[in-house]
mmCIF file with all atom_site columns, C-alpha atoms and ligand atoms in Angstrom:
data_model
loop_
_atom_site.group_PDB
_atom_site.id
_atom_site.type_symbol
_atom_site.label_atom_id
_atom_site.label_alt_id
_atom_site.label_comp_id
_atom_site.label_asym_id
_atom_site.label_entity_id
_atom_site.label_seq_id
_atom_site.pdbx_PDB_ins_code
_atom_site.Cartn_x
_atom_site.Cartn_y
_atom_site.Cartn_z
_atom_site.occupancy
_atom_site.B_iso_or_equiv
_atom_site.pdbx_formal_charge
_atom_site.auth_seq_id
_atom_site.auth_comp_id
_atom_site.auth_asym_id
_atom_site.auth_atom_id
_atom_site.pdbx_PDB_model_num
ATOM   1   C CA . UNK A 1 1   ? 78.675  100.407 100.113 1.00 91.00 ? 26  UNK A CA 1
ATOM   2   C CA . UNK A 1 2   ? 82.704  100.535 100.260 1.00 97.00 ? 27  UNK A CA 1
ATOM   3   C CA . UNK A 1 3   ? 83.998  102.376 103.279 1.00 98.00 ? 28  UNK A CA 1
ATOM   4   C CA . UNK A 1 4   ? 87.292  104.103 103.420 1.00 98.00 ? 29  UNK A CA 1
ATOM   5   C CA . UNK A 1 5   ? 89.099  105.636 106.348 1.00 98.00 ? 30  UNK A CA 1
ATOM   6   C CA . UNK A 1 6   ? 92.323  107.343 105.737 1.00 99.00 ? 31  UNK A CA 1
ATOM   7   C CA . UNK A 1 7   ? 94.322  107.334 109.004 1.00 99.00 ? 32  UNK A CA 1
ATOM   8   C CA . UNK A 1 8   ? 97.804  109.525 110.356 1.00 99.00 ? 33  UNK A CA 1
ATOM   9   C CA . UNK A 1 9   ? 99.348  110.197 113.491 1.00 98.00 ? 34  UNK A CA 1
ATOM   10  C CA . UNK A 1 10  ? 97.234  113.322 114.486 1.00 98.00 ? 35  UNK A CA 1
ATOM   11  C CA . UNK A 1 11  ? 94.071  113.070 112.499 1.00 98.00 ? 36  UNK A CA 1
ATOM   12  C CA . UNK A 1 12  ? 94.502  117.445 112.017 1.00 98.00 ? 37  UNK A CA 1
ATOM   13  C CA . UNK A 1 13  ? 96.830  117.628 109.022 1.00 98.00 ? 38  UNK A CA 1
ATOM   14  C CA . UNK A 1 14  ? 97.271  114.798 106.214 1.00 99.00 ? 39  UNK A CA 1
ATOM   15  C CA . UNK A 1 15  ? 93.763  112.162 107.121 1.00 99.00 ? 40  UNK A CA 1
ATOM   16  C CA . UNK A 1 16  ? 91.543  114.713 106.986 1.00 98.00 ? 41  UNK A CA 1
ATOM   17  C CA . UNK A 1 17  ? 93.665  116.580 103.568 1.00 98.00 ? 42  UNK A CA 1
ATOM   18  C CA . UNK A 1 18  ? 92.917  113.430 102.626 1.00 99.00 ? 43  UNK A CA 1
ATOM   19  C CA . UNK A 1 19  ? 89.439  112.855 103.446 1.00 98.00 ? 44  UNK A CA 1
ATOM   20  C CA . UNK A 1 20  ? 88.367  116.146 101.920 1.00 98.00 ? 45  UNK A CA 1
ATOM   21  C CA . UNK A 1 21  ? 90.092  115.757 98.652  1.00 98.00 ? 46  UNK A CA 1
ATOM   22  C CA . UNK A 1 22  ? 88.182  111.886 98.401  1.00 98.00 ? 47  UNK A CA 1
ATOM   23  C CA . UNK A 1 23  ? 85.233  113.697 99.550  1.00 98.00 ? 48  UNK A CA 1
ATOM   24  C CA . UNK A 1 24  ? 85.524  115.723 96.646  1.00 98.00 ? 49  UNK A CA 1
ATOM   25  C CA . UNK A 1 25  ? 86.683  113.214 94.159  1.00 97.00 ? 50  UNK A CA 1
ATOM   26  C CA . UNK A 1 26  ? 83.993  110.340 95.199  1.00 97.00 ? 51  UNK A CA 1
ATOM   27  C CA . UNK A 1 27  ? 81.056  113.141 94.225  1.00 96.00 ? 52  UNK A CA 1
ATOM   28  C CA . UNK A 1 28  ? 82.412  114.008 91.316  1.00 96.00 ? 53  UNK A CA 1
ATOM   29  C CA . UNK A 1 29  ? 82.952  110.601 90.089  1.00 94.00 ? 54  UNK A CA 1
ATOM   30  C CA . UNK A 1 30  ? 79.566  109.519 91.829  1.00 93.00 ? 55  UNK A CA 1
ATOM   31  C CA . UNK A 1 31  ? 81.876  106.016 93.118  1.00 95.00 ? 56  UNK A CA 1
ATOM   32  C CA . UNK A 1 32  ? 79.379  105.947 96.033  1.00 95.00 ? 57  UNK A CA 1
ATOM   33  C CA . UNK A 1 33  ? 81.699  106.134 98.781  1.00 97.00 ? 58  UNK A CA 1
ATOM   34  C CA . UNK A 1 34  ? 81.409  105.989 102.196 1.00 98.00 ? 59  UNK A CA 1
ATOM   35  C CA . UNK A 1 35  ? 85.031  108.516 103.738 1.00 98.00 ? 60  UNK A CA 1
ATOM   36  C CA . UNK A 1 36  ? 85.840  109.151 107.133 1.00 98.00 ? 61  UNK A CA 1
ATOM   37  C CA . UNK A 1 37  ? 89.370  109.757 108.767 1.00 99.00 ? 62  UNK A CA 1
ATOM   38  C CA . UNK A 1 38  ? 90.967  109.083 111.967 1.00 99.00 ? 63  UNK A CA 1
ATOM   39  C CA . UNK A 1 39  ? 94.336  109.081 114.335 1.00 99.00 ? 64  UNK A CA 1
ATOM   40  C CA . UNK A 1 40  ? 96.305  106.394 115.755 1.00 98.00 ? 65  UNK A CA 1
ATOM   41  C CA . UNK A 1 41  ? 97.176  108.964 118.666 1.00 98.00 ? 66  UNK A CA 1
ATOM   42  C CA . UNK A 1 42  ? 94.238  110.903 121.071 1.00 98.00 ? 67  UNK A CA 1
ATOM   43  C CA . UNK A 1 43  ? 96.335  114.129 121.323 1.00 98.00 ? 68  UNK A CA 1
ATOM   44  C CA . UNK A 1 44  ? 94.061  116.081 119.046 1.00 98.00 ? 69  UNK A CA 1
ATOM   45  C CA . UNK A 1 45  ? 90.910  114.374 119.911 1.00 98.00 ? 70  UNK A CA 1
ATOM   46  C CA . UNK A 1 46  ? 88.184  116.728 119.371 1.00 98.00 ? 71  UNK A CA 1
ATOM   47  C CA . UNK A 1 47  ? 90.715  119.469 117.125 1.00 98.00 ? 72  UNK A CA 1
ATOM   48  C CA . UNK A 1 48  ? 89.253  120.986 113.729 1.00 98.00 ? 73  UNK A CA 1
ATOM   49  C CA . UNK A 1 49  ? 92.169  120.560 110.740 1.00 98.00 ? 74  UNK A CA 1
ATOM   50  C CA . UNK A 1 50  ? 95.438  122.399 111.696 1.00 98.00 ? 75  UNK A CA 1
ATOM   51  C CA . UNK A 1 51  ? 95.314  125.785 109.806 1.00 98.00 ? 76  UNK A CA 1
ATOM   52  C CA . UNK A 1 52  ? 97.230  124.457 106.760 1.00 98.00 ? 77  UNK A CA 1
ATOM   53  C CA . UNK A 1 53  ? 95.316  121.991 105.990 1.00 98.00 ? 78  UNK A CA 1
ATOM   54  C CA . UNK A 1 54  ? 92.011  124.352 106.484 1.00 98.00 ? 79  UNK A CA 1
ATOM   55  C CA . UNK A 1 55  ? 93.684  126.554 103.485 1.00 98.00 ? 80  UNK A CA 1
ATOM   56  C CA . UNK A 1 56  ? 94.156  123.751 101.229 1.00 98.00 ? 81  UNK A CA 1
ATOM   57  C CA . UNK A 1 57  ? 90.463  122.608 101.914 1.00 98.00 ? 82  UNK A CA 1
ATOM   58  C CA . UNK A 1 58  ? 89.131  126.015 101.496 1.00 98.00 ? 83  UNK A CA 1
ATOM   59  C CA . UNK A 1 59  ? 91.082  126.280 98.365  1.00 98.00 ? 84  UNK A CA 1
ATOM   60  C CA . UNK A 1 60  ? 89.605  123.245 96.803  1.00 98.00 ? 85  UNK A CA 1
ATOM   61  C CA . UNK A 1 61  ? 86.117  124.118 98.033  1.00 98.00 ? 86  UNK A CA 1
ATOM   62  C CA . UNK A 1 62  ? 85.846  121.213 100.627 1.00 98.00 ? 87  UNK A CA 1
ATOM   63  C CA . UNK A 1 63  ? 83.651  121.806 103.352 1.00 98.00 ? 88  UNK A CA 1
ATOM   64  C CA . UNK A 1 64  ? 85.869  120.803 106.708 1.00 98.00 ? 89  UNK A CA 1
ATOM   65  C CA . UNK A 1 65  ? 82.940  122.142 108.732 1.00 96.00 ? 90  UNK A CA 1
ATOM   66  C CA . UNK A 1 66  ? 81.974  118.804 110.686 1.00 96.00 ? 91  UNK A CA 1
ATOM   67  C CA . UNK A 1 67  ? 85.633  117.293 110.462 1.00 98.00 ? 92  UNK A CA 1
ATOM   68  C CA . UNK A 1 68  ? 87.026  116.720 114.251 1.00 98.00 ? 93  UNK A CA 1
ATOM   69  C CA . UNK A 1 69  ? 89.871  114.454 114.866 1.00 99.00 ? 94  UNK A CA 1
ATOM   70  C CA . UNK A 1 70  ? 89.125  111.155 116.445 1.00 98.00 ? 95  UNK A CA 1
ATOM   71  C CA . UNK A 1 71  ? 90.654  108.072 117.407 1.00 98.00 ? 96  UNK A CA 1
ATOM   72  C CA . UNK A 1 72  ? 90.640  105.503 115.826 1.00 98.00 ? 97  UNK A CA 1
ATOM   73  C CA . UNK A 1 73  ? 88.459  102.322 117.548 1.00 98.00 ? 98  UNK A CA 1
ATOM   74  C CA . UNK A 1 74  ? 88.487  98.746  117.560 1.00 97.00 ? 99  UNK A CA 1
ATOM   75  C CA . UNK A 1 75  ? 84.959  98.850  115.818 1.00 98.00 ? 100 UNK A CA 1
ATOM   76  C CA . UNK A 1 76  ? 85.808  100.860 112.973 1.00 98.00 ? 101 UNK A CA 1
ATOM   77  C CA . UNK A 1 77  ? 88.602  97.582  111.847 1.00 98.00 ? 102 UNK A CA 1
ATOM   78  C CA . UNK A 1 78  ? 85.371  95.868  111.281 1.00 98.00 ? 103 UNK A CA 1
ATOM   79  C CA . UNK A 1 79  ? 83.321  98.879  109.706 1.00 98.00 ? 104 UNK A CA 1
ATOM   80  C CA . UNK A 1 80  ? 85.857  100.200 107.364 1.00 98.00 ? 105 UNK A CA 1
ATOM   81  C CA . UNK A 1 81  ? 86.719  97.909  104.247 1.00 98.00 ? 106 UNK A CA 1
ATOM   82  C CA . UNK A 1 82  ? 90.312  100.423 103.510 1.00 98.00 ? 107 UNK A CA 1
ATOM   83  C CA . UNK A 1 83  ? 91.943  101.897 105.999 1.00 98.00 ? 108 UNK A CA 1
ATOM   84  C CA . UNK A 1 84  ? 94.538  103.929 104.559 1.00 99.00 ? 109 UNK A CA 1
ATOM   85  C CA . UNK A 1 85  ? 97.569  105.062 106.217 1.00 99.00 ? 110 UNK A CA 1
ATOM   86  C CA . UNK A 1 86  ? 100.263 107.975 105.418 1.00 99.00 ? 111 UNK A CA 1
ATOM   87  C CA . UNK A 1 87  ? 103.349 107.058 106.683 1.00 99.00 ? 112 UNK A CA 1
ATOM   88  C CA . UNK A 1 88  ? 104.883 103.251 107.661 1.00 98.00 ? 113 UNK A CA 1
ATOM   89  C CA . UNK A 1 89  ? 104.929 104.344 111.179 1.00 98.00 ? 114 UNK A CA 1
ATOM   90  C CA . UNK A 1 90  ? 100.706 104.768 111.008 1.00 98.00 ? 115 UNK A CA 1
ATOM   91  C CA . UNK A 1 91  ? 100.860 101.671 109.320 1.00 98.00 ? 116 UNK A CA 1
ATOM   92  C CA . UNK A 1 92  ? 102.686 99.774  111.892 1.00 98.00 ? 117 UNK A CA 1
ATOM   93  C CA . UNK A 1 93  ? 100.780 101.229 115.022 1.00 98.00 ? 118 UNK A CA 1
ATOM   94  C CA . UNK A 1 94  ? 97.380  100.457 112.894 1.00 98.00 ? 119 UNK A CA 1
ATOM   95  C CA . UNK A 1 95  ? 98.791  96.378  112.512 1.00 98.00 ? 120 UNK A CA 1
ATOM   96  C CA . UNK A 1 96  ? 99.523  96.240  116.362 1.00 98.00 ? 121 UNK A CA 1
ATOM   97  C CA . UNK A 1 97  ? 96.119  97.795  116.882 1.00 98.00 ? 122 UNK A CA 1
ATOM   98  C CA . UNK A 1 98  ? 93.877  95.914  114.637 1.00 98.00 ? 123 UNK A CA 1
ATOM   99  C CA . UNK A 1 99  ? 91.416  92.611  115.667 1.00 97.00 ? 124 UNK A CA 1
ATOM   100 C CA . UNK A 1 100 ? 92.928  89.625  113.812 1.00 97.00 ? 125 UNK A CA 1
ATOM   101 C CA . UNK A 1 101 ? 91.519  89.056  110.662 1.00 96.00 ? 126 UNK A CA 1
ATOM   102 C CA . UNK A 1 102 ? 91.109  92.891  109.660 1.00 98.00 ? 127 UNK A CA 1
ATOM   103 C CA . UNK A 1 103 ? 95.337  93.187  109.006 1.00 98.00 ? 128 UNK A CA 1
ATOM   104 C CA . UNK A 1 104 ? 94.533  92.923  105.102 1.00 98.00 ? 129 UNK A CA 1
ATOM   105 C CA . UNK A 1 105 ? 92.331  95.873  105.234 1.00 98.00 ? 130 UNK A CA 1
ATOM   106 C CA . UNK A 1 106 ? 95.326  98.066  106.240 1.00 98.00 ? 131 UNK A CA 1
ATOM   107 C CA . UNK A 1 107 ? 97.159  99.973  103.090 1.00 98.00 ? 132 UNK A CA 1
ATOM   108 C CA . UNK A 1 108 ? 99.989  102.655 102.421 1.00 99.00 ? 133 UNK A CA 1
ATOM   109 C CA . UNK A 1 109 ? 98.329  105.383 100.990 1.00 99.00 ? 134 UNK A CA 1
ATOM   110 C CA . UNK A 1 110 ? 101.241 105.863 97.838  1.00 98.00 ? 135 UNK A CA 1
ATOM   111 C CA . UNK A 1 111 ? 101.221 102.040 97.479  1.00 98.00 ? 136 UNK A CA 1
ATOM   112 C CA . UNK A 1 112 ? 98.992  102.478 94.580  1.00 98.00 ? 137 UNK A CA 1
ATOM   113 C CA . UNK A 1 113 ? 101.026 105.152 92.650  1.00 98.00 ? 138 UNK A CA 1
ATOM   114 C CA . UNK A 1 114 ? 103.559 103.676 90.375  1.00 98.00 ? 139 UNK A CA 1
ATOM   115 C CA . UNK A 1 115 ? 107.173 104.085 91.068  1.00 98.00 ? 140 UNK A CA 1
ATOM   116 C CA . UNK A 1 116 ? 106.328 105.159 94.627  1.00 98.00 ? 141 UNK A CA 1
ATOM   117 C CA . UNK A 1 117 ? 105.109 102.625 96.559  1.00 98.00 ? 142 UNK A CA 1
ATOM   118 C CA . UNK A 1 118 ? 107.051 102.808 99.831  1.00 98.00 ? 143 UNK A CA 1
ATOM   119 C CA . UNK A 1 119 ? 107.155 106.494 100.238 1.00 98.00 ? 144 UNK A CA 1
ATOM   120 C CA . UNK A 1 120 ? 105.284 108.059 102.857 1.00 98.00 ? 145 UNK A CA 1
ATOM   121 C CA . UNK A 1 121 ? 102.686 111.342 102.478 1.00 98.00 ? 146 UNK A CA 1
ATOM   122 C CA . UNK A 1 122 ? 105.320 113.831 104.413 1.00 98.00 ? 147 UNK A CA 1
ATOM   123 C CA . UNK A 1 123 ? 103.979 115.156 107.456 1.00 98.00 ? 148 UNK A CA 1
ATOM   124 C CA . UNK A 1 124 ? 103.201 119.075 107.182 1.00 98.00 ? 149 UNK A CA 1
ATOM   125 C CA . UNK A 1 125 ? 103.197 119.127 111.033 1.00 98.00 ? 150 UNK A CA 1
ATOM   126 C CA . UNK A 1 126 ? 106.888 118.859 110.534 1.00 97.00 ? 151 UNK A CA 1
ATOM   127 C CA . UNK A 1 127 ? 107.604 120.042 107.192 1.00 98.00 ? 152 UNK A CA 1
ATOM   128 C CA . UNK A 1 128 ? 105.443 122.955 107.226 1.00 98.00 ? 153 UNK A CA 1
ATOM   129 C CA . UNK A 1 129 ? 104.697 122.080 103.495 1.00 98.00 ? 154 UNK A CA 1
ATOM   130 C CA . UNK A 1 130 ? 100.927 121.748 103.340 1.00 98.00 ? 155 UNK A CA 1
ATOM   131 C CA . UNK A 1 131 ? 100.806 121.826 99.310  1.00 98.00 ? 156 UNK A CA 1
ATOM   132 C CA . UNK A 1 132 ? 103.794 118.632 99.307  1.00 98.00 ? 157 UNK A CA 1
ATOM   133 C CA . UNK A 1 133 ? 101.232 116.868 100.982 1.00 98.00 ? 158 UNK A CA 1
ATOM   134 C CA . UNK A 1 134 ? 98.475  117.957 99.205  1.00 98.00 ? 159 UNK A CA 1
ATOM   135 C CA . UNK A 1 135 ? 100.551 117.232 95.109  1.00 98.00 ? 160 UNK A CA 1
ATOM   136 C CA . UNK A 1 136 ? 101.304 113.817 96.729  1.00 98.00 ? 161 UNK A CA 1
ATOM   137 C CA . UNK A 1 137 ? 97.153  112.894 97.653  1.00 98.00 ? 162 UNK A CA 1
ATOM   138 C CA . UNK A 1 138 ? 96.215  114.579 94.709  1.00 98.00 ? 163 UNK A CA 1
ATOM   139 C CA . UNK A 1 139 ? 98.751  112.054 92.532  1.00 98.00 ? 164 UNK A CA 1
ATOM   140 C CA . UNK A 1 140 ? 96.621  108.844 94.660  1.00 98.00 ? 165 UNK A CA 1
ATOM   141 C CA . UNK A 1 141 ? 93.436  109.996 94.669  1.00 98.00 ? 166 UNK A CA 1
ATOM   142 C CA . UNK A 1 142 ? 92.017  108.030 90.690  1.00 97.00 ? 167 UNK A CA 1
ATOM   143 C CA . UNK A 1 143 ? 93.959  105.332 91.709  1.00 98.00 ? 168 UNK A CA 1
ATOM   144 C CA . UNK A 1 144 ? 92.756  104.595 94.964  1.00 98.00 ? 169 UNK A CA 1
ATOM   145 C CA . UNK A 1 145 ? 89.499  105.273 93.103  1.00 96.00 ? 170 UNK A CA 1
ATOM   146 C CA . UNK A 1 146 ? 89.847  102.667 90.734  1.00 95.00 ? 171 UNK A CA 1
ATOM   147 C CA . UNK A 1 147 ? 90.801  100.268 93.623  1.00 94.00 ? 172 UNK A CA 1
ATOM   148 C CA . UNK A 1 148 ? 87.475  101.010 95.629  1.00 94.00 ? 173 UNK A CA 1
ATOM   149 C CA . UNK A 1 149 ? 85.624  100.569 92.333  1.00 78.00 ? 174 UNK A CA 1
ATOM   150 C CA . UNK A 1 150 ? 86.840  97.196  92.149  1.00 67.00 ? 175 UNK A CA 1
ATOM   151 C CA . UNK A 1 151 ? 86.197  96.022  95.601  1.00 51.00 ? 176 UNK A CA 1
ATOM   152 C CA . UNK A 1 152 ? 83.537  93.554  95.914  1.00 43.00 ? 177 UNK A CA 1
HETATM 153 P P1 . 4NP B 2 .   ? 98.996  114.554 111.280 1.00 94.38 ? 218 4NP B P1 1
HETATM 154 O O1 . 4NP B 2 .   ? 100.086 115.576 111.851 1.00 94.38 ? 218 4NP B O1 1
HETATM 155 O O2 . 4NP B 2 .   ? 99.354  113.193 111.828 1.00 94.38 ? 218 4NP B O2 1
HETATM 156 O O3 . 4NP B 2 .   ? 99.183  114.624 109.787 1.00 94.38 ? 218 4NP B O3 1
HETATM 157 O O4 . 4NP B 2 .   ? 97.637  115.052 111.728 1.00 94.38 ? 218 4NP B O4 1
HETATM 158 C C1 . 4NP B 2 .   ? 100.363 115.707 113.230 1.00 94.38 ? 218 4NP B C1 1
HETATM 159 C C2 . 4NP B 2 .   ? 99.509  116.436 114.040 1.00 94.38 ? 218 4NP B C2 1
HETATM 160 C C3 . 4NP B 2 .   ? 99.807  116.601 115.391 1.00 94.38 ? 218 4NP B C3 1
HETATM 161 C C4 . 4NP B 2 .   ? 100.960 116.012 115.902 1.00 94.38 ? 218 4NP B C4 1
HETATM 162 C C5 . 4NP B 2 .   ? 101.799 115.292 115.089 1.00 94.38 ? 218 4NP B C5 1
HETATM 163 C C6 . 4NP B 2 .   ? 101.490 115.121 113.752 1.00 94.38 ? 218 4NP B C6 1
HETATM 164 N N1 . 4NP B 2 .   ? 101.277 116.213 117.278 1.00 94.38 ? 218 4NP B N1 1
HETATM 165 O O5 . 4NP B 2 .   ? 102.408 115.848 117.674 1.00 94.38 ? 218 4NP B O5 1
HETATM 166 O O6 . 4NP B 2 .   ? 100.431 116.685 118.040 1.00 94.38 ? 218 4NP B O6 1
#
């Protein structure tokens, strides 16, 4: 069973935006996958999704009622077969945290969308823009899809 884990600074705003919307798309689909989220930092360790994030969720029928922010651990480099970062910065804090040999497991989350590959999923906790964030997972979401499909 493929295992995901999408992964930002916090683990209150974008990961689990993210997490919720591959929640959603994984049953639909019926790919069979296995989504959890998590933060490179511990300051909101034990926090529900910020209130922005709780809107777009509610919107889109997503059920955030067990999602708490975490950190991420060393075990979950060995767990997780994706683990999915927003921004470069997540990306390079997730390569200086992970056991060698798990590095190729680590991915920019708009990597897979054509013509965007290096940008980053903007950070609502500073833009205040919850729905940026959420047009910009929604345009990832099939093709990350079509990725874990693949993954043997
Ligand atoms: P996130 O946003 O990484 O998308 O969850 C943030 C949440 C909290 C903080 C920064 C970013 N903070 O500084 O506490």
């Amino acid at each position: 069973m493929t295992k995901v884990l999408f992964v930002c600074l916090g683990n209150i705003c974008r990961s689990p935006m993210a997490e919720g919307l591959m929640k959603k798309y994984n049953e639909e689909q019926r790919l069979g996958l296995v989504i959890d989220s998590a933060a490179t930092s511990r300051w909101e360790v034990g926090n529900p999704p910020y209130a922005g994030t709780q809107e777009i969720l509610k919107r889109e029928n997503i059920d955030f009622s067990g999602m708490y922010a975490r950190q991420i651990q060393p075990k979950d480099f060995e767990e997780f077969d994706w683990i999915i970062g927003m921004d470069h910065q997540n990306v390079k804090d997730l390569m200086r945290l992970a056991p060698s040999g798990t590095e190729e497991k680590i991915h920019l989350y708009m990597e897979v969308v054509p013509g965007k590959e290096e940008q980053e999923v903007p950070d609502p906790w500073y833009t205040d823009n919850f729905e940026e964030t959420y047009q910009m997972l929604s345009e990832g979401l099939s093709l990350w899809g079509e990725k874990f499909g693949s993954y043997s």
